[in-house]
Short mmCIF file of N, CA, C and O in Angstrom, two decimals:
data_model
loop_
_atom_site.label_atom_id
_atom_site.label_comp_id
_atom_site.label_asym_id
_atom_site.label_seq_id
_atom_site.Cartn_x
_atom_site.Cartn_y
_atom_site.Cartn_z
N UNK A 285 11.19 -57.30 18.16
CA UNK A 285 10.15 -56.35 17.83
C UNK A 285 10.77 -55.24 16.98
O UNK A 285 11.88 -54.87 17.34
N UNK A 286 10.27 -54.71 16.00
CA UNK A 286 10.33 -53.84 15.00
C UNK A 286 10.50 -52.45 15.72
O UNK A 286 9.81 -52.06 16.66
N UNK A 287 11.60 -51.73 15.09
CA UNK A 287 11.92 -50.25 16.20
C UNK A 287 10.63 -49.49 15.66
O UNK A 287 10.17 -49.50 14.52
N UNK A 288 10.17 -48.80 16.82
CA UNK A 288 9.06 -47.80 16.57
C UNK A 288 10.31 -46.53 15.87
O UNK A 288 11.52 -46.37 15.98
N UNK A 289 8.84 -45.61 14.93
CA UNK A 289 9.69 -44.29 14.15
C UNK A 289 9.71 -43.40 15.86
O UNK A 289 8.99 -43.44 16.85
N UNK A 290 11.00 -42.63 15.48
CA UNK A 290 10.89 -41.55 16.80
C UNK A 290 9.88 -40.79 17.08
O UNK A 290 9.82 -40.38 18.24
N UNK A 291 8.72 -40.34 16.02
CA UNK A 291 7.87 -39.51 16.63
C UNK A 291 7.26 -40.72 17.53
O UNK A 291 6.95 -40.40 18.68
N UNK A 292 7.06 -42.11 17.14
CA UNK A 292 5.70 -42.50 18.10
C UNK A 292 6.06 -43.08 19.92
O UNK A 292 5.29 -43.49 20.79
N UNK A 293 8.28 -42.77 19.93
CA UNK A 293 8.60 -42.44 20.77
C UNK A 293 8.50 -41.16 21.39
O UNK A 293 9.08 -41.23 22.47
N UNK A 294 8.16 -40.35 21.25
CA UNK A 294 8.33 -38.73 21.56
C UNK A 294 7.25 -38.79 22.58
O UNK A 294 6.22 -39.32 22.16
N UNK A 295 7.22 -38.32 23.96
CA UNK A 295 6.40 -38.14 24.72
C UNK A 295 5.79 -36.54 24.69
O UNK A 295 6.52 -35.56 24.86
N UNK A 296 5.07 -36.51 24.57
CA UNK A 296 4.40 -35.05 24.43
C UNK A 296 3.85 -34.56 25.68
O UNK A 296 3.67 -35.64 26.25
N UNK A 297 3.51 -33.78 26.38
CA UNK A 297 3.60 -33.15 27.59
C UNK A 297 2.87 -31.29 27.02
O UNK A 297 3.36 -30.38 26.35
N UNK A 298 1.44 -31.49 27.79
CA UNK A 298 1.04 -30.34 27.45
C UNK A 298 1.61 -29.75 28.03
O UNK A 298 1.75 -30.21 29.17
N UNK A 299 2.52 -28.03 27.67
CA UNK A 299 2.49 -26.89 28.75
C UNK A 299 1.72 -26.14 28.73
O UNK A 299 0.96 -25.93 27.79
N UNK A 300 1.76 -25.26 30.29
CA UNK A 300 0.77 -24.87 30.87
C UNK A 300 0.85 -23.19 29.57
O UNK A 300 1.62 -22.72 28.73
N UNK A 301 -0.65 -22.85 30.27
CA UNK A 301 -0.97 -21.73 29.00
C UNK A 301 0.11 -20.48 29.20
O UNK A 301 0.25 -20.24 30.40
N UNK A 302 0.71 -19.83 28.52
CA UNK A 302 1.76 -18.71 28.65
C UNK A 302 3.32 -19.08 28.74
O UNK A 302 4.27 -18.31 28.65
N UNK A 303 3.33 -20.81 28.97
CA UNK A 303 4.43 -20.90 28.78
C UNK A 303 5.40 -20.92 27.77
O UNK A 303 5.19 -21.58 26.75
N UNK A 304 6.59 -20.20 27.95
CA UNK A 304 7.38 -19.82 26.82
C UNK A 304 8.34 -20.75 26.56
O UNK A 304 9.23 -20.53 25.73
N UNK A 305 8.26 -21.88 27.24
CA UNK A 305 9.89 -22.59 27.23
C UNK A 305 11.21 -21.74 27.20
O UNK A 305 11.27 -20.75 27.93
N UNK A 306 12.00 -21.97 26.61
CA UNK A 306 13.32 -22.00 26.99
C UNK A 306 14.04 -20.41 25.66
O UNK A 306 15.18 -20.00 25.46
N UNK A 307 12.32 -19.89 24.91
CA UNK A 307 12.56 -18.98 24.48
C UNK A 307 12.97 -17.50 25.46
O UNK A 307 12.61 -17.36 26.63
N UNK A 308 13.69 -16.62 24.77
CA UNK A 308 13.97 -15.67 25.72
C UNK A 308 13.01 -14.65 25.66
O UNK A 308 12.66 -14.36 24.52
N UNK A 309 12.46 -14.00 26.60
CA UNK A 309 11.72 -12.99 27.05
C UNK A 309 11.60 -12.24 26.08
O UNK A 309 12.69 -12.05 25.55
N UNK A 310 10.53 -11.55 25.45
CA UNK A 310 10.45 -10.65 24.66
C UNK A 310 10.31 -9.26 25.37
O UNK A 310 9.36 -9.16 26.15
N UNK A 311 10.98 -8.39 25.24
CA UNK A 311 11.05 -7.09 26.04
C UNK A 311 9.80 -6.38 25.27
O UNK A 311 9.29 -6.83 24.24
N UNK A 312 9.44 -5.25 25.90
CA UNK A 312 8.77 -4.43 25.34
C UNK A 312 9.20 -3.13 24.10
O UNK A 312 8.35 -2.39 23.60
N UNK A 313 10.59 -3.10 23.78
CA UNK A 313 11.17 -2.75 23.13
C UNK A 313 11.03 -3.66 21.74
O UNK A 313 10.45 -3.20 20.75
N UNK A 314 11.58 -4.88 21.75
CA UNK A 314 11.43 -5.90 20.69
C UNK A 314 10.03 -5.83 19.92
O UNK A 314 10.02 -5.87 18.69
N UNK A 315 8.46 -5.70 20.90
CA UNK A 315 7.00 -5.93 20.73
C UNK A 315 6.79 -4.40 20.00
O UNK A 315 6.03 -4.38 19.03
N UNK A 316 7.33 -3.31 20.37
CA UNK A 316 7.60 -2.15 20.16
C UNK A 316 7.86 -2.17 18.65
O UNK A 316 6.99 -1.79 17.87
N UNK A 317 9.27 -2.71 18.16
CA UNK A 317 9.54 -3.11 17.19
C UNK A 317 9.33 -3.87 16.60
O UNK A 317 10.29 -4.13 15.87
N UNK A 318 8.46 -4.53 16.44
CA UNK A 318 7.38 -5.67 15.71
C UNK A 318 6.46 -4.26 15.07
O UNK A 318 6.47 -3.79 13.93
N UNK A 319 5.71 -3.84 16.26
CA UNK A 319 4.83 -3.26 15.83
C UNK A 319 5.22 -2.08 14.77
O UNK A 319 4.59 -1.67 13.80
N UNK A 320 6.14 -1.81 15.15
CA UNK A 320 6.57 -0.39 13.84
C UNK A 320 7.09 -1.09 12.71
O UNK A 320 7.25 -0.52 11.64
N UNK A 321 7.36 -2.26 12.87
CA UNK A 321 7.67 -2.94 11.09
C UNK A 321 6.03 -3.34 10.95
O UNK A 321 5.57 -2.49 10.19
N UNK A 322 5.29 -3.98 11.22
CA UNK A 322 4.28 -4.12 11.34
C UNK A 322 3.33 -2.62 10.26
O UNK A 322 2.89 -2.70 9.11
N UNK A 323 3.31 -1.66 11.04
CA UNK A 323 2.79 -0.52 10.73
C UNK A 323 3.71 -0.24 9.38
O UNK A 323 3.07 0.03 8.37
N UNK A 324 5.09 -0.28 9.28
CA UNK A 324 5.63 0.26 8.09
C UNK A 324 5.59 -0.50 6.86
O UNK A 324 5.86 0.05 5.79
N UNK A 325 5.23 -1.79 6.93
CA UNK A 325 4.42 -2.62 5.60
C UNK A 325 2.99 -2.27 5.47
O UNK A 325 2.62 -2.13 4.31
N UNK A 326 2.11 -2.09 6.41
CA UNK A 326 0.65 -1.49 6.09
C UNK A 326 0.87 -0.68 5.30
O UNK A 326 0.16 -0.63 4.30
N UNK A 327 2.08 0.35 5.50
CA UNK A 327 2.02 1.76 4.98
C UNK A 327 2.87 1.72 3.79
O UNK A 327 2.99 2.80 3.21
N UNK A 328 3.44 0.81 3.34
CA UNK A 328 4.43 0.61 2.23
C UNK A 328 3.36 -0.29 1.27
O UNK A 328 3.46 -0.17 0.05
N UNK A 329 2.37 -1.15 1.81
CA UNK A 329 1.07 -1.93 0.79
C UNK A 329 0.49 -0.63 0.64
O UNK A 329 0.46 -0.36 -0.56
N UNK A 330 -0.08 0.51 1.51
CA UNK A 330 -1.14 1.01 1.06
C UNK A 330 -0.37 2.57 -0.35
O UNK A 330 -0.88 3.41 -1.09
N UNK A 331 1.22 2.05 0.08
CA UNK A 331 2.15 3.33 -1.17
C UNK A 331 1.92 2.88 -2.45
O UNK A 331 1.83 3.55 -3.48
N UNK A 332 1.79 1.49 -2.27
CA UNK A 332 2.11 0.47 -3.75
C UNK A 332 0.94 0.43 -3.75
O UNK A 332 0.99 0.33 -4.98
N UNK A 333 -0.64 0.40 -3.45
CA UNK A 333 -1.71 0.25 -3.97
C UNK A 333 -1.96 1.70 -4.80
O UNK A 333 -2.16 1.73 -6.01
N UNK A 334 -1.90 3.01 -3.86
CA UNK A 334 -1.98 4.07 -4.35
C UNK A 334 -1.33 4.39 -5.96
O UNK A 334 -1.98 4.91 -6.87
N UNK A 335 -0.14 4.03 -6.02
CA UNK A 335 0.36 4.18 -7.34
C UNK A 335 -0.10 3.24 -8.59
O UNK A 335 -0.35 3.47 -9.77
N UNK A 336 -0.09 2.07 -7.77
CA UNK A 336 -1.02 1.25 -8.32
C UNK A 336 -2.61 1.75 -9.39
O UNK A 336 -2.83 1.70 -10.60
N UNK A 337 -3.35 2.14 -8.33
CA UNK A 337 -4.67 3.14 -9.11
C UNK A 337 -3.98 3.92 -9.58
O UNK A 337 -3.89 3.78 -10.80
N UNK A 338 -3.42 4.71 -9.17
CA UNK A 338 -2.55 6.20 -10.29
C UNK A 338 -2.20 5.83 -11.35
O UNK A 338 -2.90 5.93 -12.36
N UNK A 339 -1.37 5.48 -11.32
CA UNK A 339 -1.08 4.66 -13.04
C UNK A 339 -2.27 3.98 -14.13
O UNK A 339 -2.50 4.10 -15.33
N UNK A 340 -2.94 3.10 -12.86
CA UNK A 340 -4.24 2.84 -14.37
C UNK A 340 -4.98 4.36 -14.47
O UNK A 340 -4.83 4.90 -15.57
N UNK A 341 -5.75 5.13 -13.45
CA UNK A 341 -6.39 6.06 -14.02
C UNK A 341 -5.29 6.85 -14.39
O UNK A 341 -5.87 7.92 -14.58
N UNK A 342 -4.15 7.05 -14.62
CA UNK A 342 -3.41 7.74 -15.88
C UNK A 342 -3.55 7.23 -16.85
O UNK A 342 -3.67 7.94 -17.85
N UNK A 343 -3.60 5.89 -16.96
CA UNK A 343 -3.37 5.33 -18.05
C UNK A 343 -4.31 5.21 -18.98
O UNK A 343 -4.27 5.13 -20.21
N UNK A 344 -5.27 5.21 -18.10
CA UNK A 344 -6.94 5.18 -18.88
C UNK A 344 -7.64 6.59 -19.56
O UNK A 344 -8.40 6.81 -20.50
N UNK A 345 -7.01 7.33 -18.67
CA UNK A 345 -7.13 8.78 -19.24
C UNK A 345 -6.27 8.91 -20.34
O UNK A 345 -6.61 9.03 -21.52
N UNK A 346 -5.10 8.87 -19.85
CA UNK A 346 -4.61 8.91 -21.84
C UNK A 346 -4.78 7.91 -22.94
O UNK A 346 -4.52 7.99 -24.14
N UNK A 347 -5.17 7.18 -22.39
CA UNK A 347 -5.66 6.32 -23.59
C UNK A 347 -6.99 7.53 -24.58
O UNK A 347 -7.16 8.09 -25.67
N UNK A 348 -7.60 7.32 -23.29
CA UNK A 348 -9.30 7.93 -23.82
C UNK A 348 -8.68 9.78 -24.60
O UNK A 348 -9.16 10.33 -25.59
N UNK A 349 -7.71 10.22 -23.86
CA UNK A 349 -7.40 11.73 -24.64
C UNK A 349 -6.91 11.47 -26.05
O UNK A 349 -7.16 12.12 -27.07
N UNK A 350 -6.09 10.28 -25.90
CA UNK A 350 -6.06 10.03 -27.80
C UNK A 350 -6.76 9.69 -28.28
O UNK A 350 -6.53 9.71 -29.49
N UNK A 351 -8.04 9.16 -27.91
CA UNK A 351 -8.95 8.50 -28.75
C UNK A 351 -9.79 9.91 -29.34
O UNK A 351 -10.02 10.23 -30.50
N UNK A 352 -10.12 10.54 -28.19
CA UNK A 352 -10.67 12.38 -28.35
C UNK A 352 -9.58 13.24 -29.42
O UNK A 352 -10.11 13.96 -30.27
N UNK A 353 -8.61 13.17 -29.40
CA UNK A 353 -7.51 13.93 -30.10
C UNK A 353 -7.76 13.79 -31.61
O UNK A 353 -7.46 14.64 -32.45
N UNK A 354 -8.51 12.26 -31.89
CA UNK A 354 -8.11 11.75 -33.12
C UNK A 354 -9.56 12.06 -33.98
O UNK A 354 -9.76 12.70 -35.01
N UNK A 355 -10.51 11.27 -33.04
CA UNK A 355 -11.96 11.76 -33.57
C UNK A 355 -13.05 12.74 -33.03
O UNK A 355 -14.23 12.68 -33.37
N UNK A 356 -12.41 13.88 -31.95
CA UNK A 356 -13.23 14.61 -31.31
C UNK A 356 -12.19 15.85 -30.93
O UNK A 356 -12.17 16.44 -29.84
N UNK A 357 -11.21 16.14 -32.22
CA UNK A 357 -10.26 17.45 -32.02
C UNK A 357 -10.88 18.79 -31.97
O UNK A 357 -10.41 19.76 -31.36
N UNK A 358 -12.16 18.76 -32.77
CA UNK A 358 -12.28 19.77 -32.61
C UNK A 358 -13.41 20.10 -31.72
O UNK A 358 -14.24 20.89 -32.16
N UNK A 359 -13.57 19.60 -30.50
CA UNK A 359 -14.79 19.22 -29.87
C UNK A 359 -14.50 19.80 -28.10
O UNK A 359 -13.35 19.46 -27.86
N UNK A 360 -14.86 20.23 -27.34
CA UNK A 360 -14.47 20.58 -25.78
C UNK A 360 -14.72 18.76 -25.25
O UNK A 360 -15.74 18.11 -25.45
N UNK A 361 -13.48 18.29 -24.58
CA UNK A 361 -13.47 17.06 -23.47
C UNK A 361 -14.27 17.48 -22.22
O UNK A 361 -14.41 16.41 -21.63
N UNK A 362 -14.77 18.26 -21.62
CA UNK A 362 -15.47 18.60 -20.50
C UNK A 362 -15.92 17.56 -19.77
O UNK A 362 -15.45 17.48 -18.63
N UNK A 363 -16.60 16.84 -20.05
CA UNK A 363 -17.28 15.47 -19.56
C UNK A 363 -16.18 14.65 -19.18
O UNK A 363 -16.20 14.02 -18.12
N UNK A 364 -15.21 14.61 -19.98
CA UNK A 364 -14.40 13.34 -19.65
C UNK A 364 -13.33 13.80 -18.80
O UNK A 364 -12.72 12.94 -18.17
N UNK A 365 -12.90 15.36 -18.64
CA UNK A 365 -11.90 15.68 -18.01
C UNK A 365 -12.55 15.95 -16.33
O UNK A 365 -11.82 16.05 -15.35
N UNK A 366 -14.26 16.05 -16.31
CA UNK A 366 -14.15 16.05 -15.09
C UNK A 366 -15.09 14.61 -14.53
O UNK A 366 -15.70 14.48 -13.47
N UNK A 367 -14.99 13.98 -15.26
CA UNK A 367 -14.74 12.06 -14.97
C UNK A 367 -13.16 11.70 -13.94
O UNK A 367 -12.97 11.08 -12.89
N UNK A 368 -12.23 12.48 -14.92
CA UNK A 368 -10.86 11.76 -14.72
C UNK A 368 -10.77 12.89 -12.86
O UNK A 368 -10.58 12.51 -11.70
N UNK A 369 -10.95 14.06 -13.35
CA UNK A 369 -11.12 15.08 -11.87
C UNK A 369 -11.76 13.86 -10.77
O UNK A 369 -10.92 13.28 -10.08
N UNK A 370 -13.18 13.47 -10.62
CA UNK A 370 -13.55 12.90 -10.10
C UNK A 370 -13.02 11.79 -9.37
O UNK A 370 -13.09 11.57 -8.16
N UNK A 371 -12.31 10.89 -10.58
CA UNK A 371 -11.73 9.75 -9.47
C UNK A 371 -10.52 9.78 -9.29
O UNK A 371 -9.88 8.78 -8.95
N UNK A 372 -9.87 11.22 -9.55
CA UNK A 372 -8.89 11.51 -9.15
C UNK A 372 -9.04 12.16 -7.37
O UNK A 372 -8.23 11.89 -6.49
N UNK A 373 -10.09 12.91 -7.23
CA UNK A 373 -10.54 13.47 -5.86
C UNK A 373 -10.84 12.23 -5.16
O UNK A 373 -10.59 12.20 -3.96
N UNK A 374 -11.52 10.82 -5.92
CA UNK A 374 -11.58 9.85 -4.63
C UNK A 374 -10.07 9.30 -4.62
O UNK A 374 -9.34 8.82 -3.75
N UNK A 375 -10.01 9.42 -5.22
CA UNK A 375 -8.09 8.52 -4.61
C UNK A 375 -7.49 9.56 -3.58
O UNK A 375 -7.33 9.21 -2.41
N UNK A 376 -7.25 10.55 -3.89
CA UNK A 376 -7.02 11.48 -3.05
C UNK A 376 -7.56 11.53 -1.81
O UNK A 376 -6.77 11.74 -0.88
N UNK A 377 -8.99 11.36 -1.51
CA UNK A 377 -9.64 10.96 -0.35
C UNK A 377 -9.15 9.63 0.30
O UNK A 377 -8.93 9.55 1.51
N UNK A 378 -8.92 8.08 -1.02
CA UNK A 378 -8.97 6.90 -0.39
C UNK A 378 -7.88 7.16 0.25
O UNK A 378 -7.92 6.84 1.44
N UNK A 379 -6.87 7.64 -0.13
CA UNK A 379 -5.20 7.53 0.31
C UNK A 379 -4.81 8.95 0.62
O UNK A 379 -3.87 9.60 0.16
N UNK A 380 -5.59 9.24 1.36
CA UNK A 380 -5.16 10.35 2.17
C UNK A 380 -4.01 10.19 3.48
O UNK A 380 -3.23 11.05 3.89
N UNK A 381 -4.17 8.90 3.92
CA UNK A 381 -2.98 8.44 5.11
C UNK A 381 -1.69 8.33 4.56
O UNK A 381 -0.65 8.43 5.22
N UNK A 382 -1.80 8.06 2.87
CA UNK A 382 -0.43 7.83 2.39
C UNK A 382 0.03 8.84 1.75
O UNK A 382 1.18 8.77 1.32
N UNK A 383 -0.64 9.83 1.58
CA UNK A 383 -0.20 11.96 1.35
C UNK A 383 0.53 12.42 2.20
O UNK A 383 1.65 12.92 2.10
N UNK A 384 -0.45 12.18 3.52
CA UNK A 384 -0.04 12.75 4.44
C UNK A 384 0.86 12.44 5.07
O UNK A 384 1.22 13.31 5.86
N UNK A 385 1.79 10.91 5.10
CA UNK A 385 2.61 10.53 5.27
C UNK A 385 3.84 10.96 4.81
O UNK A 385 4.90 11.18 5.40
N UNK A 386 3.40 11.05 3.34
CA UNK A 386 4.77 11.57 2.42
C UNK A 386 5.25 12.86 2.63
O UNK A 386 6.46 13.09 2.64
N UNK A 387 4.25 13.89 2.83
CA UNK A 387 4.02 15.12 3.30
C UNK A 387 4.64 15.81 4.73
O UNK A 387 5.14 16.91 4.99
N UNK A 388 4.36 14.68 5.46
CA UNK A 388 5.06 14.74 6.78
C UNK A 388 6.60 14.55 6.84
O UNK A 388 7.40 15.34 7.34
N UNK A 389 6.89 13.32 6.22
CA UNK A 389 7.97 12.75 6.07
C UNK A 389 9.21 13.73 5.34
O UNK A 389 10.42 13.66 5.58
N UNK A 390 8.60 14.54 4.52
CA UNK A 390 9.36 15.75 3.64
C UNK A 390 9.30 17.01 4.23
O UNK A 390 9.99 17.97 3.90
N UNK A 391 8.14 16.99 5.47
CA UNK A 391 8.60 17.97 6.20
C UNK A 391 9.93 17.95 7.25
O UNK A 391 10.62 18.92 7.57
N UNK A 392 10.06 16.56 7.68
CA UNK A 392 10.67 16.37 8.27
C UNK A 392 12.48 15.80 7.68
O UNK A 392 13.20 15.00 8.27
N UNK A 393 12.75 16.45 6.55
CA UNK A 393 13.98 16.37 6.09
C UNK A 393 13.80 15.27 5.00
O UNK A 393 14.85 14.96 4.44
N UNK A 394 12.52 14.52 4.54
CA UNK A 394 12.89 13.22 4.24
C UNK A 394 12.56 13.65 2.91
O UNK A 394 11.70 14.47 2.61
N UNK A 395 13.55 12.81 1.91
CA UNK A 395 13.67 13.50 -0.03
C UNK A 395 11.79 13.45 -0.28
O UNK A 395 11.11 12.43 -0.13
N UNK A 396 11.47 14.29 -0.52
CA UNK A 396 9.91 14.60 -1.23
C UNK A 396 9.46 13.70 -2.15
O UNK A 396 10.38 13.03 -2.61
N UNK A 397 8.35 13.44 -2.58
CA UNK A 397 7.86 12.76 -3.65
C UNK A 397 8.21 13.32 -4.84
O UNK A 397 8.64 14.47 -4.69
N UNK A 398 8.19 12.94 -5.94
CA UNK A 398 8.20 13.70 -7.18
C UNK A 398 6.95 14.94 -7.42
O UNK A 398 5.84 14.70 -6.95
N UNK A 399 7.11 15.76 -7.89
CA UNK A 399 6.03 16.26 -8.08
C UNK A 399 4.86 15.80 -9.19
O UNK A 399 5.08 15.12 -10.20
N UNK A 400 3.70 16.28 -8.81
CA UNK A 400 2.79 16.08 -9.86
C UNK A 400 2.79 16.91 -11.17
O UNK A 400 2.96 18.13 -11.15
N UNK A 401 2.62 16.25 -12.25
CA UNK A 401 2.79 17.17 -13.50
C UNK A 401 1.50 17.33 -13.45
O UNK A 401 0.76 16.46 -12.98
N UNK A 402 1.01 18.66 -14.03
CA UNK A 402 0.33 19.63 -14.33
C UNK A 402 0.06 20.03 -15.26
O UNK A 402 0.67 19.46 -16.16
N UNK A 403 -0.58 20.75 -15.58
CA UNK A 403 -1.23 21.84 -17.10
C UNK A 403 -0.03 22.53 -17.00
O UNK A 403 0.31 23.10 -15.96
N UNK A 404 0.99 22.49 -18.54
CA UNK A 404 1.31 23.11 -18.95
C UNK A 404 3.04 22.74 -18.27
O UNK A 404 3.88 23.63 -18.37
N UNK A 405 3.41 21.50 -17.66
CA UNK A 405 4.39 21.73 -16.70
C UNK A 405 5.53 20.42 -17.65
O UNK A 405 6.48 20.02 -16.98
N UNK A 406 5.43 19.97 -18.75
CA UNK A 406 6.31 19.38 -19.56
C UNK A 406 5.79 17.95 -19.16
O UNK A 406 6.00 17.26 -20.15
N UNK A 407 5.17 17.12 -18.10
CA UNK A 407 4.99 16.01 -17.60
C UNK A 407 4.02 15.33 -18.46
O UNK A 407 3.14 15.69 -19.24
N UNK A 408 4.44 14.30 -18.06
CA UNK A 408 3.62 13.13 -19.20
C UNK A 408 2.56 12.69 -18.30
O UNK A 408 1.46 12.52 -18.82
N UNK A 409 2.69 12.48 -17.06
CA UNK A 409 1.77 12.00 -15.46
C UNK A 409 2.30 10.48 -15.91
O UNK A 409 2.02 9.50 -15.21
#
């Protein structure tokens, strides 16, 4: 007779529900530490999404200020500067957990974010 492949030797044997086999105990320290790497990638996706939007609405804004610079110099941007205000206040709202993080974190000895450039402060944003 033809050798059977080893799986269709393998006897399988349900275990009972919770059983861990022959893995070792997970302490509450280890589950502890799951969970804070756990939490510190949520919070490292939601750093990289934030900059993420920052950069296009920078990017979209200066696009649109040269386009104004070139055919609307001599004209007030008003409309468009408080467009860019606007979804600059919702990002600020969406990612408020990841401000306040950074914020905390620099209170607490940890190197600060860069600052934001400003009116008049040499920054490109």
């Amino acid at each position: 007779e033809p050798a059977q492949p080893v799986r269709d030797r393998v006897c399988l044997i349900q275990q009972p529900a919770g059983f861990t086999g022959m893995a070792p105990k997970r302490s509450r320290q280890n589950e502890q530490d799951d969970g804070d790497e756990e939490e510190e990638t949520r919070n490292e996706s939601r750093r990289i999404q934030f900059a993420v939007h920052l950069k296009a609405l920078n990017s979209q804004f200066g696009r649109w200020v040269q386009e104004q610079a070139g055919a609307h110099a001599g004209e007030l941007w008003v409309p468009g500067v408080k467009d860019y205000l606007a979804h600059a206040e919702q990002l600020l709202k969406d990612f408020s957990d990841v401000l306040d993080a950074e914020r905390s974190a620099a209170s607490n000895g940890a190197p600060a974010p860069p600052p934001v450039a400003g009116w008049g402060s040499g920054g490109t944003g």
